[in-house]
PQR file of N, CA, C, O and H, with PARSE charges and radii, in Angstrom:
ATOM      1  N   MET A   1     -36.632 -49.897 -57.457 -0.4000 1.5000
ATOM      2  CA  MET A   1     -36.922 -48.616 -57.934 -0.0000 2.0000
ATOM      3  C   MET A   1     -37.019 -47.547 -56.792  0.5500 1.7000
ATOM      4  O   MET A   1     -36.810 -46.344 -56.948 -0.5500 1.4000
ATOM      5  N   ASP A   2     -37.389 -48.206 -55.547 -0.4000 1.5000
ATOM      6  CA  ASP A   2     -37.595 -47.244 -54.426 -0.0000 2.0000
ATOM      7  C   ASP A   2     -36.246 -46.680 -54.004  0.5500 1.7000
ATOM      8  O   ASP A   2     -36.130 -45.490 -53.707 -0.5500 1.4000
ATOM      9  H   ASP A   2     -37.559 -49.183 -55.420  0.4000 1.0000
ATOM     10  N   ASN A   3     -35.172 -47.579 -53.975 -0.4000 1.5000
ATOM     11  CA  ASN A   3     -33.798 -47.039 -53.603 -0.0000 2.0000
ATOM     12  C   ASN A   3     -33.290 -46.003 -54.642  0.5500 1.7000
ATOM     13  O   ASN A   3     -32.614 -45.033 -54.298 -0.5500 1.4000
ATOM     14  H   ASN A   3     -35.266 -48.545 -54.215  0.4000 1.0000
ATOM     15  N   LEU A   4     -33.650 -46.253 -55.950 -0.4000 1.5000
ATOM     16  CA  LEU A   4     -33.254 -45.362 -56.961 -0.0000 2.0000
ATOM     17  C   LEU A   4     -34.006 -43.955 -56.750  0.5500 1.7000
ATOM     18  O   LEU A   4     -33.417 -42.877 -56.825 -0.5500 1.4000
ATOM     19  H   LEU A   4     -34.198 -47.041 -56.230  0.4000 1.0000
ATOM     20  N   ARG A   5     -35.266 -44.083 -56.498 -0.4000 1.5000
ATOM     21  CA  ARG A   5     -35.995 -42.875 -56.256 -0.0000 2.0000
ATOM     22  C   ARG A   5     -35.356 -42.050 -55.180  0.5500 1.7000
ATOM     23  O   ARG A   5     -35.029 -40.879 -55.377 -0.5500 1.4000
ATOM     24  H   ARG A   5     -35.745 -44.959 -56.437  0.4000 1.0000
ATOM     25  N   LYS A   6     -35.176 -42.698 -53.994 -0.4000 1.5000
ATOM     26  CA  LYS A   6     -34.503 -42.085 -52.827 -0.0000 2.0000
ATOM     27  C   LYS A   6     -33.237 -41.401 -53.066  0.5500 1.7000
ATOM     28  O   LYS A   6     -33.018 -40.270 -52.633 -0.5500 1.4000
ATOM     29  H   LYS A   6     -35.442 -43.648 -53.834  0.4000 1.0000
ATOM     30  N   ALA A   7     -32.320 -42.142 -53.819 -0.4000 1.5000
ATOM     31  CA  ALA A   7     -31.017 -41.728 -54.294 -0.0000 2.0000
ATOM     32  C   ALA A   7     -31.109 -40.360 -55.046  0.5500 1.7000
ATOM     33  O   ALA A   7     -30.334 -39.421 -54.864 -0.5500 1.4000
ATOM     34  H   ALA A   7     -32.498 -43.061 -54.171  0.4000 1.0000
ATOM     35  N   ILE A   8     -32.118 -40.376 -55.879 -0.4000 1.5000
ATOM     36  CA  ILE A   8     -32.285 -39.173 -56.923 -0.0000 2.0000
ATOM     37  C   ILE A   8     -32.954 -37.944 -56.014  0.5500 1.7000
ATOM     38  O   ILE A   8     -32.598 -36.774 -56.157 -0.5500 1.4000
ATOM     39  H   ILE A   8     -32.748 -41.138 -56.026  0.4000 1.0000
ATOM     40  N   GLU A   9     -33.806 -38.300 -55.216 -0.4000 1.5000
ATOM     41  CA  GLU A   9     -34.434 -37.343 -54.296 -0.0000 2.0000
ATOM     42  C   GLU A   9     -33.347 -36.630 -53.484  0.5500 1.7000
ATOM     43  O   GLU A   9     -33.292 -35.405 -53.372 -0.5500 1.4000
ATOM     44  H   GLU A   9     -34.095 -39.250 -55.100  0.4000 1.0000
ATOM     45  N   LYS A  10     -32.512 -37.469 -52.940 -0.4000 1.5000
ATOM     46  CA  LYS A  10     -31.334 -36.913 -52.041 -0.0000 2.0000
ATOM     47  C   LYS A  10     -30.220 -36.342 -52.799  0.5500 1.7000
ATOM     48  O   LYS A  10     -29.274 -35.792 -52.235 -0.5500 1.4000
ATOM     49  H   LYS A  10     -32.558 -38.464 -53.030  0.4000 1.0000
ATOM     50  N   MET A  11     -30.321 -36.468 -54.120 -0.4000 1.5000
ATOM     51  CA  MET A  11     -29.300 -35.918 -55.198 -0.0000 2.0000
ATOM     52  C   MET A  11     -28.045 -36.634 -54.941  0.5500 1.7000
ATOM     53  O   MET A  11     -26.993 -36.051 -55.203 -0.5500 1.4000
ATOM     54  H   MET A  11     -31.090 -36.915 -54.578  0.4000 1.0000
ATOM     55  N   ASP A  12     -28.022 -37.799 -54.472 -0.4000 1.5000
ATOM     56  CA  ASP A  12     -26.951 -38.728 -54.494 -0.0000 2.0000
ATOM     57  C   ASP A  12     -26.552 -39.146 -55.906  0.5500 1.7000
ATOM     58  O   ASP A  12     -25.389 -39.414 -56.207 -0.5500 1.4000
ATOM     59  H   ASP A  12     -28.876 -38.273 -54.259  0.4000 1.0000
ATOM     60  N   ILE A  13     -27.604 -39.189 -56.777 -0.4000 1.5000
ATOM     61  CA  ILE A  13     -27.541 -39.617 -58.162 -0.0000 2.0000
ATOM     62  C   ILE A  13     -28.153 -38.386 -58.879  0.5500 1.7000
ATOM     63  O   ILE A  13     -29.283 -38.007 -58.570 -0.5500 1.4000
ATOM     64  H   ILE A  13     -28.549 -38.971 -56.533  0.4000 1.0000
ATOM     65  N   VAL A  14     -27.433 -37.766 -59.818 -0.4000 1.5000
ATOM     66  CA  VAL A  14     -27.897 -36.655 -60.421 -0.0000 2.0000
ATOM     67  C   VAL A  14     -27.865 -36.815 -62.100  0.5500 1.7000
ATOM     68  O   VAL A  14     -28.398 -36.011 -62.865 -0.5500 1.4000
ATOM     69  H   VAL A  14     -26.515 -38.074 -60.069  0.4000 1.0000
ATOM     70  N   THR A  15     -27.232 -37.851 -62.450 -0.4000 1.5000
ATOM     71  CA  THR A  15     -27.167 -38.149 -63.931 -0.0000 2.0000
ATOM     72  C   THR A  15     -27.726 -39.328 -64.384  0.5500 1.7000
ATOM     73  O   THR A  15     -27.804 -40.242 -63.564 -0.5500 1.4000
ATOM     74  H   THR A  15     -26.800 -38.504 -61.829  0.4000 1.0000
ATOM     75  N   VAL A  16     -28.180 -39.534 -65.638 -0.4000 1.5000
ATOM     76  CA  VAL A  16     -28.761 -40.686 -66.192 -0.0000 2.0000
ATOM     77  C   VAL A  16     -27.792 -41.765 -66.078  0.5500 1.7000
ATOM     78  O   VAL A  16     -28.157 -42.842 -65.606 -0.5500 1.4000
ATOM     79  H   VAL A  16     -28.116 -38.791 -66.304  0.4000 1.0000
ATOM     80  N   ASP A  17     -26.491 -41.569 -66.496 -0.4000 1.5000
ATOM     81  CA  ASP A  17     -25.344 -42.409 -66.479 -0.0000 2.0000
ATOM     82  C   ASP A  17     -25.183 -43.059 -65.132  0.5500 1.7000
ATOM     83  O   ASP A  17     -25.134 -44.281 -64.994 -0.5500 1.4000
ATOM     84  H   ASP A  17     -26.195 -40.694 -66.879  0.4000 1.0000
ATOM     85  N   ALA A  18     -25.100 -42.157 -64.099 -0.4000 1.5000
ATOM     86  CA  ALA A  18     -24.934 -42.614 -62.780 -0.0000 2.0000
ATOM     87  C   ALA A  18     -26.225 -43.613 -62.298  0.5500 1.7000
ATOM     88  O   ALA A  18     -26.071 -44.629 -61.621 -0.5500 1.4000
ATOM     89  H   ALA A  18     -25.140 -41.164 -64.210  0.4000 1.0000
ATOM     90  N   ALA A  19     -27.327 -43.182 -62.718 -0.4000 1.5000
ATOM     91  CA  ALA A  19     -28.568 -44.009 -62.462 -0.0000 2.0000
ATOM     92  C   ALA A  19     -28.493 -45.407 -63.086  0.5500 1.7000
ATOM     93  O   ALA A  19     -28.943 -46.406 -62.526 -0.5500 1.4000
ATOM     94  H   ALA A  19     -27.452 -42.357 -63.268  0.4000 1.0000
ATOM     95  N   VAL A  20     -27.924 -45.412 -64.224 -0.4000 1.5000
ATOM     96  CA  VAL A  20     -27.804 -46.689 -64.918 -0.0000 2.0000
ATOM     97  C   VAL A  20     -26.728 -47.512 -64.158  0.5500 1.7000
ATOM     98  O   VAL A  20     -26.961 -48.698 -63.925 -0.5500 1.4000
ATOM     99  H   VAL A  20     -27.558 -44.601 -64.680  0.4000 1.0000
ATOM    100  N   LYS A  21     -25.656 -46.990 -63.793 -0.4000 1.5000
ATOM    101  CA  LYS A  21     -24.646 -47.772 -63.106 -0.0000 2.0000
ATOM    102  C   LYS A  21     -25.216 -48.226 -61.775  0.5500 1.7000
ATOM    103  O   LYS A  21     -25.085 -49.403 -61.436 -0.5500 1.4000
ATOM    104  H   LYS A  21     -25.467 -46.027 -63.983  0.4000 1.0000
ATOM    105  N   TYR A  22     -25.854 -47.328 -60.991 -0.4000 1.5000
ATOM    106  CA  TYR A  22     -26.287 -47.680 -59.701 -0.0000 2.0000
ATOM    107  C   TYR A  22     -27.417 -48.815 -59.823  0.5500 1.7000
ATOM    108  O   TYR A  22     -27.459 -49.731 -59.001 -0.5500 1.4000
ATOM    109  H   TYR A  22     -25.960 -46.373 -61.266  0.4000 1.0000
ATOM    110  N   SER A  23     -28.313 -48.718 -60.864 -0.4000 1.5000
ATOM    111  CA  SER A  23     -29.397 -49.785 -60.800 -0.0000 2.0000
ATOM    112  C   SER A  23     -29.272 -50.821 -61.750  0.5500 1.7000
ATOM    113  O   SER A  23     -29.939 -51.848 -61.618 -0.5500 1.4000
ATOM    114  H   SER A  23     -28.279 -47.974 -61.532  0.4000 1.0000
ATOM    115  N   GLY A  24     -28.451 -50.659 -62.742 -0.4000 1.5000
ATOM    116  CA  GLY A  24     -28.360 -51.784 -63.723 -0.0000 2.0000
ATOM    117  C   GLY A  24     -29.449 -51.735 -64.824  0.5500 1.7000
ATOM    118  O   GLY A  24     -29.526 -52.612 -65.684 -0.5500 1.4000
ATOM    119  H   GLY A  24     -27.909 -49.825 -62.849  0.4000 1.0000
ATOM    120  N   LEU A  25     -30.252 -50.716 -64.764 -0.4000 1.5000
ATOM    121  CA  LEU A  25     -31.356 -50.448 -65.669 -0.0000 2.0000
ATOM    122  C   LEU A  25     -30.930 -49.859 -66.872  0.5500 1.7000
ATOM    123  O   LEU A  25     -29.812 -49.346 -66.897 -0.5500 1.4000
ATOM    124  H   LEU A  25     -30.190 -50.004 -64.065  0.4000 1.0000
ATOM    125  N   SER A  26     -31.693 -49.851 -67.945 -0.4000 1.5000
ATOM    126  CA  SER A  26     -31.410 -49.070 -69.246 -0.0000 2.0000
ATOM    127  C   SER A  26     -31.660 -47.606 -69.107  0.5500 1.7000
ATOM    128  O   SER A  26     -32.396 -47.139 -68.238 -0.5500 1.4000
ATOM    129  H   SER A  26     -32.602 -50.268 -67.924  0.4000 1.0000
ATOM    130  N   ARG A  27     -30.992 -46.872 -70.034 -0.4000 1.5000
ATOM    131  CA  ARG A  27     -31.258 -45.463 -69.991 -0.0000 2.0000
ATOM    132  C   ARG A  27     -32.773 -45.198 -70.326  0.5500 1.7000
ATOM    133  O   ARG A  27     -33.316 -44.251 -69.757 -0.5500 1.4000
ATOM    134  H   ARG A  27     -30.394 -47.251 -70.740  0.4000 1.0000
ATOM    135  N   LYS A  28     -33.480 -45.955 -71.196 -0.4000 1.5000
ATOM    136  CA  LYS A  28     -34.863 -45.798 -71.368 -0.0000 2.0000
ATOM    137  C   LYS A  28     -35.767 -46.056 -70.221  0.5500 1.7000
ATOM    138  O   LYS A  28     -36.747 -45.350 -69.986 -0.5500 1.4000
ATOM    139  H   LYS A  28     -33.038 -46.724 -71.658  0.4000 1.0000
ATOM    140  N   VAL A  29     -35.383 -47.175 -69.449 -0.4000 1.5000
ATOM    141  CA  VAL A  29     -36.161 -47.345 -68.273 -0.0000 2.0000
ATOM    142  C   VAL A  29     -35.913 -46.282 -67.249  0.5500 1.7000
ATOM    143  O   VAL A  29     -36.877 -45.910 -66.581 -0.5500 1.4000
ATOM    144  H   VAL A  29     -34.587 -47.748 -69.641  0.4000 1.0000
ATOM    145  N   ILE A  30     -34.763 -45.763 -67.051 -0.4000 1.5000
ATOM    146  CA  ILE A  30     -34.480 -44.708 -65.996 -0.0000 2.0000
ATOM    147  C   ILE A  30     -35.261 -43.397 -66.690  0.5500 1.7000
ATOM    148  O   ILE A  30     -35.899 -42.679 -65.920 -0.5500 1.4000
ATOM    149  H   ILE A  30     -33.980 -46.065 -67.594  0.4000 1.0000
ATOM    150  N   LEU A  31     -35.238 -43.109 -67.898 -0.4000 1.5000
ATOM    151  CA  LEU A  31     -35.926 -41.732 -68.362 -0.0000 2.0000
ATOM    152  C   LEU A  31     -37.336 -42.030 -68.235  0.5500 1.7000
ATOM    153  O   LEU A  31     -38.038 -41.131 -67.772 -0.5500 1.4000
ATOM    154  H   LEU A  31     -34.720 -43.692 -68.524  0.4000 1.0000
ATOM    155  N   ASP A  32     -37.912 -43.185 -68.576 -0.4000 1.5000
ATOM    156  CA  ASP A  32     -39.382 -43.417 -68.322 -0.0000 2.0000
ATOM    157  C   ASP A  32     -39.730 -43.251 -66.890  0.5500 1.7000
ATOM    158  O   ASP A  32     -40.756 -42.646 -66.578 -0.5500 1.4000
ATOM    159  H   ASP A  32     -37.342 -43.915 -68.953  0.4000 1.0000
ATOM    160  N   PHE A  33     -38.897 -43.776 -65.966 -0.4000 1.5000
ATOM    161  CA  PHE A  33     -39.267 -43.582 -64.447 -0.0000 2.0000
ATOM    162  C   PHE A  33     -39.265 -42.192 -64.165  0.5500 1.7000
ATOM    163  O   PHE A  33     -40.164 -41.713 -63.473 -0.5500 1.4000
ATOM    164  H   PHE A  33     -38.064 -44.267 -66.219  0.4000 1.0000
ATOM    165  N   ILE A  34     -38.269 -41.431 -64.668 -0.4000 1.5000
ATOM    166  CA  ILE A  34     -38.223 -39.864 -64.263 -0.0000 2.0000
ATOM    167  C   ILE A  34     -39.422 -39.194 -64.793  0.5500 1.7000
ATOM    168  O   ILE A  34     -40.053 -38.397 -64.099 -0.5500 1.4000
ATOM    169  H   ILE A  34     -37.538 -41.819 -65.229  0.4000 1.0000
ATOM    170  N   HIS A  35     -39.761 -39.493 -66.010 -0.4000 1.5000
ATOM    171  CA  HIS A  35     -40.985 -38.844 -66.807 -0.0000 2.0000
ATOM    172  C   HIS A  35     -42.305 -39.101 -65.879  0.5500 1.7000
ATOM    173  O   HIS A  35     -43.199 -38.273 -65.704 -0.5500 1.4000
ATOM    174  H   HIS A  35     -39.248 -40.141 -66.574  0.4000 1.0000
ATOM    175  N   GLU A  36     -42.249 -40.431 -65.313 -0.4000 1.5000
ATOM    176  CA  GLU A  36     -43.584 -40.777 -64.604 -0.0000 2.0000
ATOM    177  C   GLU A  36     -43.588 -40.255 -63.274  0.5500 1.7000
ATOM    178  O   GLU A  36     -44.635 -40.285 -62.627 -0.5500 1.4000
ATOM    179  H   GLU A  36     -41.523 -41.103 -65.456  0.4000 1.0000
ATOM    180  N   ASN A  37     -42.397 -39.714 -62.726 -0.4000 1.5000
ATOM    181  CA  ASN A  37     -42.298 -39.150 -61.336 -0.0000 2.0000
ATOM    182  C   ASN A  37     -41.866 -37.638 -61.631  0.5500 1.7000
ATOM    183  O   ASN A  37     -40.660 -37.393 -61.609 -0.5500 1.4000
ATOM    184  H   ASN A  37     -41.547 -39.690 -63.252  0.4000 1.0000
ATOM    185  N   PRO A  38     -42.634 -36.764 -61.865 -0.5600 1.5000
ATOM    186  CA  PRO A  38     -42.198 -35.275 -62.194  0.2800 2.0000
ATOM    187  C   PRO A  38     -41.634 -34.551 -61.059  0.5500 1.7000
ATOM    188  O   PRO A  38     -41.097 -33.457 -61.234 -0.5500 1.4000
ATOM    189  N   HIS A  39     -41.719 -35.073 -59.944 -0.4000 1.5000
ATOM    190  CA  HIS A  39     -41.015 -34.322 -58.767 -0.0000 2.0000
ATOM    191  C   HIS A  39     -39.445 -34.694 -58.793  0.5500 1.7000
ATOM    192  O   HIS A  39     -38.663 -34.045 -58.098 -0.5500 1.4000
ATOM    193  H   HIS A  39     -42.155 -35.962 -59.801  0.4000 1.0000
ATOM    194  N   LEU A  40     -39.031 -35.686 -59.559 -0.4000 1.5000
ATOM    195  CA  LEU A  40     -37.665 -36.099 -59.722 -0.0000 2.0000
ATOM    196  C   LEU A  40     -36.986 -35.358 -60.887  0.5500 1.7000
ATOM    197  O   LEU A  40     -37.607 -35.112 -61.921 -0.5500 1.4000
ATOM    198  H   LEU A  40     -39.666 -36.213 -60.123  0.4000 1.0000
ATOM    199  N   ARG A  41     -35.817 -35.037 -60.722 -0.4000 1.5000
ATOM    200  CA  ARG A  41     -35.063 -34.489 -61.885 -0.0000 2.0000
ATOM    201  C   ARG A  41     -33.748 -35.152 -61.948  0.5500 1.7000
ATOM    202  O   ARG A  41     -33.232 -35.651 -60.948 -0.5500 1.4000
ATOM    203  H   ARG A  41     -35.312 -35.237 -59.883  0.4000 1.0000
ATOM    204  N   ILE A  42     -33.150 -35.163 -63.230 -0.4000 1.5000
ATOM    205  CA  ILE A  42     -31.914 -35.873 -63.449 -0.0000 2.0000
ATOM    206  C   ILE A  42     -31.294 -35.215 -64.665  0.5500 1.7000
ATOM    207  O   ILE A  42     -32.050 -34.707 -65.493 -0.5500 1.4000
ATOM    208  H   ILE A  42     -33.570 -34.758 -64.042  0.4000 1.0000
ATOM    209  N   PHE A  43     -30.000 -35.181 -64.841 -0.4000 1.5000
ATOM    210  CA  PHE A  43     -29.335 -34.648 -66.049 -0.0000 2.0000
ATOM    211  C   PHE A  43     -29.080 -35.692 -66.996  0.5500 1.7000
ATOM    212  O   PHE A  43     -28.557 -36.749 -66.641 -0.5500 1.4000
ATOM    213  H   PHE A  43     -29.386 -35.593 -64.169  0.4000 1.0000
ATOM    214  N   ASP A  44     -29.412 -35.463 -68.160 -0.4000 1.5000
ATOM    215  CA  ASP A  44     -29.216 -36.392 -69.296 -0.0000 2.0000
ATOM    216  C   ASP A  44     -28.000 -36.028 -70.014  0.5500 1.7000
ATOM    217  O   ASP A  44     -28.065 -35.079 -70.795 -0.5500 1.4000
ATOM    218  H   ASP A  44     -29.837 -34.604 -68.448  0.4000 1.0000
ATOM    219  N   GLU A  45     -26.954 -36.622 -69.863 -0.4000 1.5000
ATOM    220  CA  GLU A  45     -25.662 -36.266 -70.417 -0.0000 2.0000
ATOM    221  C   GLU A  45     -25.671 -36.365 -71.941  0.5500 1.7000
ATOM    222  O   GLU A  45     -24.987 -35.586 -72.605 -0.5500 1.4000
ATOM    223  H   GLU A  45     -26.901 -37.393 -69.228  0.4000 1.0000
ATOM    224  N   GLN A  46     -26.428 -37.304 -72.510 -0.4000 1.5000
ATOM    225  CA  GLN A  46     -26.420 -37.428 -73.981 -0.0000 2.0000
ATOM    226  C   GLN A  46     -27.181 -36.297 -74.662  0.5500 1.7000
ATOM    227  O   GLN A  46     -26.795 -35.855 -75.744 -0.5500 1.4000
ATOM    228  H   GLN A  46     -26.984 -37.936 -71.970  0.4000 1.0000
ATOM    229  N   GLU A  47     -28.239 -35.834 -74.051 -0.4000 1.5000
ATOM    230  CA  GLU A  47     -29.061 -34.675 -74.590 -0.0000 2.0000
ATOM    231  C   GLU A  47     -28.673 -33.450 -74.059  0.5500 1.7000
ATOM    232  O   GLU A  47     -29.156 -32.415 -74.517 -0.5500 1.4000
ATOM    233  H   GLU A  47     -28.552 -36.194 -73.172  0.4000 1.0000
ATOM    234  N   GLN A  48     -27.755 -33.427 -73.030 -0.4000 1.5000
ATOM    235  CA  GLN A  48     -27.245 -32.228 -72.303 -0.0000 2.0000
ATOM    236  C   GLN A  48     -28.266 -31.236 -71.757  0.5500 1.7000
ATOM    237  O   GLN A  48     -28.149 -30.024 -71.935 -0.5500 1.4000
ATOM    238  H   GLN A  48     -27.362 -34.268 -72.657  0.4000 1.0000
ATOM    239  N   HIS A  49     -29.302 -31.813 -71.067 -0.4000 1.5000
ATOM    240  CA  HIS A  49     -30.296 -31.148 -70.461 -0.0000 2.0000
ATOM    241  C   HIS A  49     -30.855 -31.861 -69.139  0.5500 1.7000
ATOM    242  O   HIS A  49     -30.724 -33.070 -68.953 -0.5500 1.4000
ATOM    243  H   HIS A  49     -29.398 -32.798 -70.923  0.4000 1.0000
ATOM    244  N   TRP A  50     -31.448 -31.054 -68.298 -0.4000 1.5000
ATOM    245  CA  TRP A  50     -32.108 -31.610 -67.069 -0.0000 2.0000
ATOM    246  C   TRP A  50     -33.503 -32.071 -67.610  0.5500 1.7000
ATOM    247  O   TRP A  50     -34.129 -31.457 -68.474 -0.5500 1.4000
ATOM    248  H   TRP A  50     -31.555 -30.071 -68.449  0.4000 1.0000
ATOM    249  N   VAL A  51     -33.918 -33.228 -66.999 -0.4000 1.5000
ATOM    250  CA  VAL A  51     -35.267 -33.788 -67.246 -0.0000 2.0000
ATOM    251  C   VAL A  51     -36.003 -33.394 -65.976  0.5500 1.7000
ATOM    252  O   VAL A  51     -35.545 -33.539 -64.842 -0.5500 1.4000
ATOM    253  H   VAL A  51     -33.410 -33.727 -66.297  0.4000 1.0000
ATOM    254  N   ASN A  52     -37.187 -32.883 -66.278 -0.4000 1.5000
ATOM    255  CA  ASN A  52     -38.099 -32.403 -65.130 -0.0000 2.0000
ATOM    256  C   ASN A  52     -37.546 -31.114 -64.377  0.5500 1.7000
ATOM    257  O   ASN A  52     -37.908 -30.835 -63.234 -0.5500 1.4000
ATOM    258  H   ASN A  52     -37.560 -32.765 -67.199  0.4000 1.0000
ATOM    259  N   GLU A  53     -36.724 -30.421 -65.042 -0.4000 1.5000
ATOM    260  CA  GLU A  53     -36.101 -29.125 -64.483 -0.0000 2.0000
ATOM    261  C   GLU A  53     -37.267 -28.184 -64.303  0.5500 1.7000
ATOM    262  O   GLU A  53     -38.121 -28.169 -65.189 -0.5500 1.4000
ATOM    263  H   GLU A  53     -36.430 -30.648 -65.971  0.4000 1.0000
ATOM    264  N   ASN A  54     -37.387 -27.447 -63.319 -0.4000 1.5000
ATOM    265  CA  ASN A  54     -38.219 -26.398 -63.229 -0.0000 2.0000
ATOM    266  C   ASN A  54     -37.460 -25.112 -62.527  0.5500 1.7000
ATOM    267  O   ASN A  54     -36.274 -25.156 -62.198 -0.5500 1.4000
ATOM    268  H   ASN A  54     -36.692 -27.459 -62.599  0.4000 1.0000
ATOM    269  N   VAL A  55     -38.277 -24.005 -62.350 -0.4000 1.5000
ATOM    270  CA  VAL A  55     -37.532 -22.809 -61.811 -0.0000 2.0000
ATOM    271  C   VAL A  55     -37.743 -22.661 -60.331  0.5500 1.7000
ATOM    272  O   VAL A  55     -37.353 -21.640 -59.764 -0.5500 1.4000
ATOM    273  H   VAL A  55     -39.240 -23.969 -62.617  0.4000 1.0000
ATOM    274  N   ASP A  56     -38.366 -23.673 -59.649 -0.4000 1.5000
ATOM    275  CA  ASP A  56     -38.553 -23.677 -58.186 -0.0000 2.0000
ATOM    276  C   ASP A  56     -37.092 -23.508 -57.590  0.5500 1.7000
ATOM    277  O   ASP A  56     -36.153 -24.172 -58.028 -0.5500 1.4000
ATOM    278  H   ASP A  56     -38.682 -24.502 -60.109  0.4000 1.0000
ATOM    279  N   GLY A  57     -36.955 -22.616 -56.603 -0.4000 1.5000
ATOM    280  CA  GLY A  57     -35.737 -22.548 -55.902 -0.0000 2.0000
ATOM    281  C   GLY A  57     -34.746 -21.732 -56.675  0.5500 1.7000
ATOM    282  O   GLY A  57     -33.715 -21.444 -56.068 -0.5500 1.4000
ATOM    283  H   GLY A  57     -37.717 -22.076 -56.247  0.4000 1.0000
ATOM    284  N   HIS A  58     -34.868 -21.331 -57.841 -0.4000 1.5000
ATOM    285  CA  HIS A  58     -33.848 -20.519 -58.565 -0.0000 2.0000
ATOM    286  C   HIS A  58     -34.042 -19.099 -58.208  0.5500 1.7000
ATOM    287  O   HIS A  58     -35.205 -18.740 -58.025 -0.5500 1.4000
ATOM    288  H   HIS A  58     -35.706 -21.564 -58.335  0.4000 1.0000
ATOM    289  N   CYS A  59     -33.092 -18.235 -58.080 -0.4000 1.5000
ATOM    290  CA  CYS A  59     -33.119 -16.782 -57.949 -0.0000 2.0000
ATOM    291  C   CYS A  59     -33.762 -16.145 -59.117  0.5500 1.7000
ATOM    292  O   CYS A  59     -33.869 -14.920 -59.171 -0.5500 1.4000
ATOM    293  H   CYS A  59     -32.148 -18.527 -58.229  0.4000 1.0000
TER
END
């Protein structure tokens, strides 16, 4: 999970599908991990929205 966290933080991985392919984990496990780490954000292609998106850094 540490490698996955680092890849998401660096934005090497930005979608749930990419995280599943990278880690071999299920969508549910990935989404649970993201929800447990609110500083991480990822795009959920099935729901068509960012998880943990906020307005920090937006104009």
